[in-house]
Amino acid sequence: MDFLRPASWEEALAAKAAHPQAVPIAGGTDVMVEINFDHRRPDHLLDLGRVGELAEWTMDESEGGERTVRLGASVPYTQIMAELRGELPGLALASHTVASPQIRNRGSVGGNLGTASPAGDAHPALLAAGCEVEAESRARGSRRIPIDAFFTGVKRNALKPDELIRAVHIPQADGPQQFSKVGTRNAMVIAVCAFSLALHPESRTVRTGIGSAAPTPIRALAAEDFLNAALEEGGCWDNGKAVAPSVAEEFAQLASGACDPIDDVRGSAAYRRHAVGVLARRTLTWCWDAYRSGVRSAPCV
Ligand SMILES: Cc1cc2nc3c(=O)[nH]c(=O)nc-3n(C[C@H](O)[C@H](O)[C@H](O)COP(=O)(O)OP(=O)(O)OC[C@H]3O[C@@H](n4cnc5c(N)ncnc54)[C@H](O)[C@@H]3O)c2cc1C
């Protein structure tokens, strides 16, 4: 196995162009498991560790004043929790639930997207926030892939063989966001299922993300449409009224109905459907209470 060690982004793209089958390695918390268990034996490993910009984040501001975090693909979860809790509360909450401190020190959102597991914890939060994945190849240059189009199948994504993820562009939260996960314990656990909700008061919309309850991470689109209409009809964005229990219940039912889960060792399909409904109702209550009390971002719970 050859170990490629580019020192810059340009060198990394050149290496990927020369060896499209080379497996990129960022934190290595997925790649090394696969190699150690002999599930994968690539001819080339492409180490991204010396490409400094991948481990950095910046805040971009558009002319209209919209602020977006440009999150380098290799920024570890620990850094997201420490530095981006206010800007990206949903992703920071999700980062908290990944594995253990050791894995969070190495593991990255770029790696989570690269693996594209239906159970990846960053994915529901990214779907709820709404973001774009910046992918680049030496031959065709850079493109932005909307997160809604990124997951194409079980552990499959929209990247071409010669592309690398450079960054993820995530709008700064304009309202409360939540992430909640069901597992057999609090740490070192792959999600039985997960749910993320983001309120977007500026556009008066909500977005959702569901993990581990379908072949890919998905949004609960019918639940979003229902809640958007109910909040608008009730004038809730302006009058700050509580969400009626019947609305929360219908939202939960529709979120549950969006799932297409399987039975496996971690849980049955029926349990996953039920649990997603519970998480949807809870996260709605937490987010809406935070919105009514004027908290821009929901605190970590
Ligand atoms: C003990 C343990 C517990 C875990 N628990 C969780 C958990 O609770 N939740 C969870 O979501 N995950 C968990 N994981 C999985 C893993 O930690 C995450 O998926 C993590 O986000 C991977 O990031 P990484 O930087 O280590 O990726 P790597 O292992 O370096 O790479 C992962 C994949 O992404 C590709 N890749 C990496 N960077 C790029 C790039 N810039 N462009 C294109 N492709 C790229 C790689 O080729 C590979 O296919 C766990 C892993 C272990 C070992």
Tab-separated table of C-alpha atoms and ligand atoms in Angstrom:
chain	number	residue	atom	x	y	z
A	1	MET	CA	0.000	0.000	0.000
A	2	ASP	CA	1.441	3.389	-1.025
A	3	PHE	CA	0.992	6.336	1.301
A	4	LEU	CA	0.549	9.661	-0.506
A	5	ARG	CA	1.283	12.753	1.598
A	6	PRO	CA	0.363	15.965	-0.284
A	7	ALA	CA	1.492	19.163	1.424
A	8	SER	CA	-1.150	21.417	-0.170
A	9	TRP	CA	-4.688	21.288	-1.565
A	10	GLU	CA	-3.332	21.488	-5.132
A	11	GLU	CA	-1.032	18.529	-4.489
A	12	ALA	CA	-3.953	16.588	-2.968
A	13	LEU	CA	-6.095	17.178	-6.078
A	14	ALA	CA	-3.186	16.187	-8.329
A	15	ALA	CA	-2.670	12.970	-6.342
A	16	LYS	CA	-6.395	12.125	-6.564
A	17	ALA	CA	-6.361	12.828	-10.314
A	18	ALA	CA	-3.377	10.524	-10.781
A	19	HIS	CA	-4.849	7.816	-8.525
A	20	PRO	CA	-8.687	8.094	-8.555
A	21	GLN	CA	-8.948	4.888	-6.497
A	22	ALA	CA	-6.756	6.335	-3.730
A	23	VAL	CA	-8.643	6.399	-0.419
A	24	PRO	CA	-8.464	9.792	1.310
A	25	ILE	CA	-7.782	9.654	5.026
A	26	ALA	CA	-8.627	12.561	7.353
A	27	GLY	CA	-9.064	11.555	11.027
A	28	GLY	CA	-8.885	7.902	10.006
A	29	THR	CA	-11.597	6.822	12.483
A	30	ASP	CA	-13.548	5.051	9.719
A	31	VAL	CA	-10.732	4.267	7.277
A	32	MET	CA	-8.433	2.634	9.829
A	33	VAL	CA	-11.231	0.439	11.182
A	34	GLU	CA	-11.891	-0.834	7.654
A	35	ILE	CA	-8.198	-1.494	7.020
A	36	ASN	CA	-7.634	-3.120	10.414
A	37	PHE	CA	-10.566	-5.481	9.839
A	38	ASP	CA	-9.352	-6.159	6.307
A	39	HIS	CA	-12.596	-4.860	4.801
A	40	ARG	CA	-10.562	-2.618	2.549
A	41	ARG	CA	-7.038	-2.926	1.140
A	42	PRO	CA	-6.503	0.135	-1.099
A	43	ASP	CA	-3.414	0.429	-3.271
A	44	HIS	CA	-3.041	4.051	-2.210
A	45	LEU	CA	-3.948	5.975	0.933
A	46	LEU	CA	-4.174	9.743	0.439
A	47	ASP	CA	-3.309	11.414	3.738
A	48	LEU	CA	-4.931	14.851	4.011
A	49	GLY	CA	-3.275	15.629	7.354
A	50	ARG	CA	-0.736	18.066	5.962
A	51	VAL	CA	-3.336	20.177	4.110
A	52	GLY	CA	-3.700	22.810	6.827
A	53	GLU	CA	-6.711	24.658	5.389
A	54	LEU	CA	-8.890	21.536	5.714
A	55	ALA	CA	-8.615	21.774	9.505
A	56	GLU	CA	-9.760	25.418	9.652
A	57	TRP	CA	-13.115	27.190	9.577
A	58	THR	CA	-13.951	30.750	8.578
A	59	MET	CA	-17.061	32.938	8.640
A	60	ASP	CA	-18.172	34.268	5.248
A	61	GLU	CA	-20.620	37.174	4.915
A	62	SER	CA	-22.648	37.862	1.769
A	63	GLU	CA	-23.502	41.359	0.543
A	64	GLY	CA	-26.977	40.854	1.989
A	65	GLY	CA	-25.437	40.195	5.406
A	66	GLU	CA	-26.048	36.430	5.481
A	67	ARG	CA	-23.353	34.691	7.458
A	68	THR	CA	-22.130	31.225	6.519
A	69	VAL	CA	-19.584	29.022	8.227
A	70	ARG	CA	-17.098	27.533	5.774
A	71	LEU	CA	-16.136	24.415	7.667
A	72	GLY	CA	-12.937	22.768	6.418
A	73	ALA	CA	-13.549	19.092	5.698
A	74	SER	CA	-11.126	17.849	8.386
A	75	VAL	CA	-12.151	20.131	11.284
A	76	PRO	CA	-12.596	17.675	14.187
A	77	TYR	CA	-15.779	17.408	16.230
A	78	THR	CA	-13.970	18.657	19.358
A	79	GLN	CA	-13.272	21.970	17.634
A	80	ILE	CA	-16.879	22.299	16.445
A	81	MET	CA	-18.088	21.776	20.029
A	82	ALA	CA	-15.590	24.279	21.434
A	83	GLU	CA	-15.789	27.018	18.802
A	84	LEU	CA	-19.064	26.766	16.862
A	85	ARG	CA	-21.711	26.072	19.497
A	86	GLY	CA	-23.334	29.472	18.922
A	87	GLU	CA	-23.081	29.504	15.127
A	88	LEU	CA	-23.975	25.841	14.473
A	89	PRO	CA	-25.857	24.610	17.565
A	90	GLY	CA	-27.404	21.575	15.867
A	91	LEU	CA	-24.068	20.320	14.552
A	92	ALA	CA	-22.370	21.058	17.896
A	93	LEU	CA	-25.017	18.988	19.701
A	94	ALA	CA	-24.601	16.155	17.213
A	95	SER	CA	-20.807	16.330	17.627
A	96	HIS	CA	-21.243	15.803	21.379
A	97	THR	CA	-22.879	12.448	20.747
A	98	VAL	CA	-20.175	11.053	18.446
A	99	ALA	CA	-18.253	8.186	20.040
A	100	SER	CA	-15.727	9.281	22.706
A	101	PRO	CA	-13.338	12.218	23.262
A	102	GLN	CA	-10.540	10.340	21.465
A	103	ILE	CA	-12.673	9.803	18.342
A	104	ARG	CA	-14.057	13.356	18.510
A	105	ASN	CA	-10.480	14.692	18.551
A	106	ARG	CA	-9.813	12.995	15.199
A	107	GLY	CA	-13.157	12.453	13.464
A	108	SER	CA	-14.469	15.106	11.084
A	109	VAL	CA	-17.606	16.135	9.219
A	110	GLY	CA	-15.772	15.599	5.908
A	111	GLY	CA	-15.057	12.025	6.977
A	112	ASN	CA	-18.655	11.507	8.086
A	113	LEU	CA	-19.819	12.713	4.654
A	114	GLY	CA	-17.193	10.567	2.931
A	115	THR	CA	-18.480	7.457	4.662
A	116	ALA	CA	-22.110	8.611	4.125
A	117	SER	CA	-23.460	6.083	6.610
A	118	PRO	CA	-27.216	6.384	7.216
A	119	ALA	CA	-26.230	6.510	10.916
A	120	GLY	CA	-23.663	9.331	10.626
A	121	ASP	CA	-24.479	11.831	13.366
A	122	ALA	CA	-23.493	14.987	11.498
A	123	HIS	CA	-25.954	14.284	8.685
A	124	PRO	CA	-29.319	15.048	10.364
A	125	ALA	CA	-27.936	18.340	11.692
A	126	LEU	CA	-26.541	19.278	8.265
A	127	LEU	CA	-29.876	18.443	6.588
A	128	ALA	CA	-31.789	20.536	9.132
A	129	ALA	CA	-29.431	23.501	8.871
A	130	GLY	CA	-29.360	23.318	5.058
A	131	CYS	CA	-25.833	23.438	3.654
A	132	GLU	CA	-23.678	22.803	0.610
A	133	VAL	CA	-20.733	20.464	0.235
A	134	GLU	CA	-17.817	21.995	-1.671
A	135	ALA	CA	-16.242	19.274	-3.818
A	136	GLU	CA	-13.316	19.755	-6.173
A	137	SER	CA	-11.378	17.839	-8.790
A	138	ARG	CA	-8.283	18.855	-10.670
A	139	ALA	CA	-9.969	18.274	-14.053
A	140	ARG	CA	-13.311	20.045	-13.492
A	141	GLY	CA	-12.641	22.470	-10.658
A	142	SER	CA	-14.963	23.237	-7.776
A	143	ARG	CA	-18.722	22.638	-7.403
A	144	ARG	CA	-21.246	22.980	-4.587
A	145	ILE	CA	-23.489	19.974	-3.874
A	146	PRO	CA	-26.671	20.804	-1.902
A	147	ILE	CA	-26.863	18.509	1.115
A	148	ASP	CA	-30.305	17.299	-0.050
A	149	ALA	CA	-28.604	15.799	-3.141
A	150	PHE	CA	-25.463	14.491	-1.437
A	151	PHE	CA	-26.584	11.092	-0.101
A	152	THR	CA	-27.299	8.776	-3.027
A	153	GLY	CA	-27.619	5.340	-1.367
A	154	VAL	CA	-26.466	3.240	1.547
A	155	LYS	CA	-22.921	4.510	2.225
A	156	ARG	CA	-22.942	6.223	-1.162
A	157	ASN	CA	-22.562	9.887	-1.957
A	158	ALA	CA	-22.504	12.220	-4.944
A	159	LEU	CA	-18.696	12.555	-5.096
A	160	LYS	CA	-16.957	11.549	-8.334
A	161	PRO	CA	-13.892	9.286	-8.021
A	162	ASP	CA	-11.460	12.142	-8.673
A	163	GLU	CA	-13.170	14.595	-6.283
A	164	LEU	CA	-12.299	15.545	-2.725
A	165	ILE	CA	-14.422	17.424	-0.212
A	166	ARG	CA	-12.808	20.761	0.527
A	167	ALA	CA	-15.349	22.322	2.901
A	168	VAL	CA	-18.980	22.419	3.978
A	169	HIS	CA	-20.822	25.750	3.797
A	170	ILE	CA	-23.392	25.950	6.603
A	171	PRO	CA	-25.578	29.019	7.239
A	172	GLN	CA	-25.145	30.463	10.708
A	173	ALA	CA	-28.181	29.530	12.815
A	174	ASP	CA	-30.895	32.187	12.737
A	175	GLY	CA	-33.027	30.303	15.261
A	176	PRO	CA	-32.926	27.421	17.731
A	177	GLN	CA	-31.665	24.046	16.560
A	178	GLN	CA	-31.744	20.654	18.229
A	179	PHE	CA	-30.320	17.188	17.718
A	180	SER	CA	-31.358	14.087	19.602
A	181	LYS	CA	-30.239	10.489	19.292
A	182	VAL	CA	-31.409	7.143	20.628
A	183	GLY	CA	-28.705	4.660	21.603
A	184	THR	CA	-28.117	1.962	24.147
A	185	ARG	CA	-25.943	4.300	26.206
A	186	ASN	CA	-24.646	7.842	26.153
A	187	ALA	CA	-21.212	7.393	24.544
A	188	MET	CA	-19.496	5.147	22.006
A	189	VAL	CA	-22.748	4.237	20.368
A	190	ILE	CA	-23.960	4.253	16.781
A	191	ALA	CA	-27.441	5.762	16.612
A	192	VAL	CA	-30.475	3.481	16.704
A	193	CYS	CA	-32.075	6.586	15.224
A	194	ALA	CA	-31.540	10.339	15.382
A	195	PHE	CA	-33.522	13.478	14.648
A	196	SER	CA	-32.534	17.088	14.136
A	197	LEU	CA	-34.736	20.162	13.879
A	198	ALA	CA	-33.801	23.707	12.914
A	199	LEU	CA	-36.098	26.711	13.116
A	200	HIS	CA	-35.400	29.365	10.503
A	201	PRO	CA	-37.336	32.439	11.684
A	202	GLU	CA	-35.925	34.634	8.919
A	203	SER	CA	-37.602	32.532	6.223
A	204	ARG	CA	-40.332	31.345	8.630
A	205	THR	CA	-39.576	27.735	7.856
A	206	VAL	CA	-38.425	24.650	9.682
A	207	ARG	CA	-36.096	21.934	8.403
A	208	THR	CA	-35.534	18.437	9.702
A	209	GLY	CA	-33.016	15.618	9.433
A	210	ILE	CA	-33.472	11.944	10.282
A	211	GLY	CA	-30.613	9.504	10.809
A	212	SER	CA	-30.477	5.712	10.938
A	213	ALA	CA	-34.093	5.212	9.917
A	214	ALA	CA	-33.836	4.918	6.109
A	215	PRO	CA	-31.217	3.810	3.558
A	216	THR	CA	-29.822	7.357	3.602
A	217	PRO	CA	-30.120	10.311	5.957
A	218	ILE	CA	-33.386	12.045	4.980
A	219	ARG	CA	-35.595	15.024	5.692
A	220	ALA	CA	-39.179	14.617	6.890
A	221	LEU	CA	-40.625	16.791	4.137
A	222	ALA	CA	-44.340	16.231	4.808
A	223	ALA	CA	-43.765	16.985	8.500
A	224	GLU	CA	-41.945	20.204	7.577
A	225	ASP	CA	-44.755	21.284	5.211
A	226	PHE	CA	-47.381	20.566	7.831
A	227	LEU	CA	-45.573	22.480	10.575
A	228	ASN	CA	-44.732	25.401	8.293
A	229	ALA	CA	-48.423	25.767	7.422
A	230	ALA	CA	-49.578	25.370	11.039
A	231	LEU	CA	-47.121	27.971	12.355
A	232	GLU	CA	-48.065	30.410	9.595
A	233	GLU	CA	-51.793	29.891	10.058
A	234	GLY	CA	-51.545	30.406	13.808
A	235	GLY	CA	-49.390	33.526	13.400
A	236	CYS	CA	-46.992	31.753	15.732
A	237	TRP	CA	-43.756	33.274	14.409
A	238	ASP	CA	-45.108	36.690	15.515
A	239	ASN	CA	-47.304	35.985	18.527
A	240	GLY	CA	-44.960	33.421	20.076
A	241	LYS	CA	-47.820	31.160	21.108
A	242	ALA	CA	-47.084	27.629	22.221
A	243	VAL	CA	-47.423	24.909	19.598
A	244	ALA	CA	-50.713	23.082	20.198
A	245	PRO	CA	-50.298	19.462	21.378
A	246	SER	CA	-52.341	18.299	18.367
A	247	VAL	CA	-49.888	20.060	16.016
A	248	ALA	CA	-46.882	18.520	17.789
A	249	GLU	CA	-48.556	15.111	17.595
A	250	GLU	CA	-49.272	15.393	13.872
A	251	PHE	CA	-45.710	16.607	13.245
A	252	ALA	CA	-44.422	13.564	15.155
A	253	GLN	CA	-46.657	11.196	13.179
A	254	LEU	CA	-45.537	12.639	9.860
A	255	ALA	CA	-41.857	12.454	10.872
A	256	SER	CA	-42.384	8.844	11.863
A	257	GLY	CA	-44.094	8.183	8.524
A	258	ALA	CA	-41.086	9.557	6.607
A	259	CYS	CA	-38.909	6.713	7.897
A	260	ASP	CA	-38.075	3.629	5.873
A	261	PRO	CA	-36.096	1.681	8.461
A	262	ILE	CA	-34.840	-1.900	8.705
A	263	ASP	CA	-34.739	-4.403	11.545
A	264	ASP	CA	-31.156	-4.933	12.689
A	265	VAL	CA	-29.125	-5.681	15.804
A	266	ARG	CA	-29.540	-2.131	17.055
A	267	GLY	CA	-33.337	-1.985	16.869
A	268	SER	CA	-36.437	-3.032	15.009
A	269	ALA	CA	-37.984	-0.998	12.209
A	270	ALA	CA	-41.129	-0.502	14.303
A	271	TYR	CA	-39.109	0.818	17.259
A	272	ARG	CA	-37.189	3.207	15.023
A	273	ARG	CA	-40.413	4.614	13.542
A	274	HIS	CA	-41.848	5.100	17.011
A	275	ALA	CA	-38.660	6.634	18.429
A	276	VAL	CA	-38.291	9.116	15.552
A	277	GLY	CA	-41.802	10.363	16.321
A	278	VAL	CA	-40.885	10.835	19.981
A	279	LEU	CA	-37.667	12.677	19.079
A	280	ALA	CA	-39.540	14.890	16.606
A	281	ARG	CA	-42.065	15.935	19.245
A	282	ARG	CA	-39.390	16.553	21.874
A	283	THR	CA	-37.085	18.567	19.629
A	284	LEU	CA	-40.040	20.657	18.453
A	285	THR	CA	-40.964	21.445	22.065
A	286	TRP	CA	-37.367	22.333	22.975
A	287	CYS	CA	-36.811	24.498	19.902
A	288	TRP	CA	-40.141	26.272	20.056
A	289	ASP	CA	-39.809	27.008	23.783
A	290	ALA	CA	-36.363	28.461	23.090
A	291	TYR	CA	-37.751	30.563	20.230
A	292	ARG	CA	-40.611	31.895	22.377
A	293	SER	CA	-38.211	32.860	25.146
A	294	GLY	CA	-36.025	34.707	22.657
A	295	VAL	CA	-33.084	32.319	22.705
A	296	ARG	CA	-31.478	32.409	19.270
A	297	SER	CA	-29.865	28.994	19.666
A	298	ALA	CA	-31.166	26.225	21.857
A	299	PRO	CA	-28.712	25.365	24.634
A	300	CYS	CA	-27.072	21.959	24.787
A	301	VAL	CA	-29.097	19.515	26.843
B	1	LIG	C1	-15.137	3.632	18.102
B	1	LIG	C2	-15.836	4.452	17.069
B	1	LIG	C3	-17.040	5.055	17.368
B	1	LIG	C4	-17.709	5.824	16.415
B	1	LIG	N1	-18.883	6.437	16.774
B	1	LIG	C5	-19.509	7.228	15.878
B	1	LIG	C6	-20.699	7.920	16.262
B	1	LIG	O1	-21.170	7.853	17.386
B	1	LIG	N2	-21.307	8.676	15.312
B	1	LIG	C7	-20.803	8.799	14.038
B	1	LIG	O2	-21.403	9.506	13.227
B	1	LIG	N3	-19.694	8.164	13.675
B	1	LIG	C8	-19.021	7.386	14.552
B	1	LIG	N4	-17.876	6.731	14.188
B	1	LIG	C9	-17.418	6.843	12.798
B	1	LIG	C10	-16.404	7.978	12.522
B	1	LIG	O3	-15.765	8.425	13.699
B	1	LIG	C11	-17.085	9.171	11.846
B	1	LIG	O4	-17.725	8.757	10.662
B	1	LIG	C12	-16.113	10.311	11.536
B	1	LIG	O5	-16.869	11.456	11.204
B	1	LIG	C13	-15.145	9.995	10.413
B	1	LIG	O6	-14.284	11.104	10.256
B	1	LIG	P1	-12.739	10.895	9.935
B	1	LIG	O7	-12.144	12.254	9.721
B	1	LIG	O8	-12.073	10.049	10.939
B	1	LIG	O9	-12.852	10.123	8.543
B	1	LIG	P2	-11.855	9.051	7.793
B	1	LIG	O10	-11.880	7.786	8.522
B	1	LIG	O11	-10.513	9.713	7.634
B	1	LIG	O12	-12.576	8.983	6.424
B	1	LIG	C14	-13.897	8.480	6.324
B	1	LIG	C15	-14.329	8.407	4.856
B	1	LIG	O13	-14.358	9.695	4.286
B	1	LIG	C16	-13.438	9.794	3.203
B	1	LIG	N5	-12.867	11.144	3.288
B	1	LIG	C17	-12.251	11.731	4.361
B	1	LIG	N6	-11.944	13.001	4.068
B	1	LIG	C18	-12.354	13.230	2.791
B	1	LIG	C19	-12.307	14.366	1.922
B	1	LIG	N7	-11.776	15.550	2.299
B	1	LIG	N8	-12.833	14.230	0.688
B	1	LIG	C20	-13.395	13.060	0.284
B	1	LIG	N9	-13.465	11.952	1.067
B	1	LIG	C21	-12.947	12.050	2.310
B	1	LIG	C22	-12.433	8.659	3.417
B	1	LIG	O14	-11.825	8.222	2.245
B	1	LIG	C23	-13.353	7.588	3.998
B	1	LIG	O15	-14.069	6.954	2.975
B	1	LIG	C24	-17.167	5.967	15.115
B	1	LIG	C25	-15.949	5.359	14.804
B	1	LIG	C26	-15.288	4.603	15.766
B	1	LIG	C27	-13.957	3.972	15.416
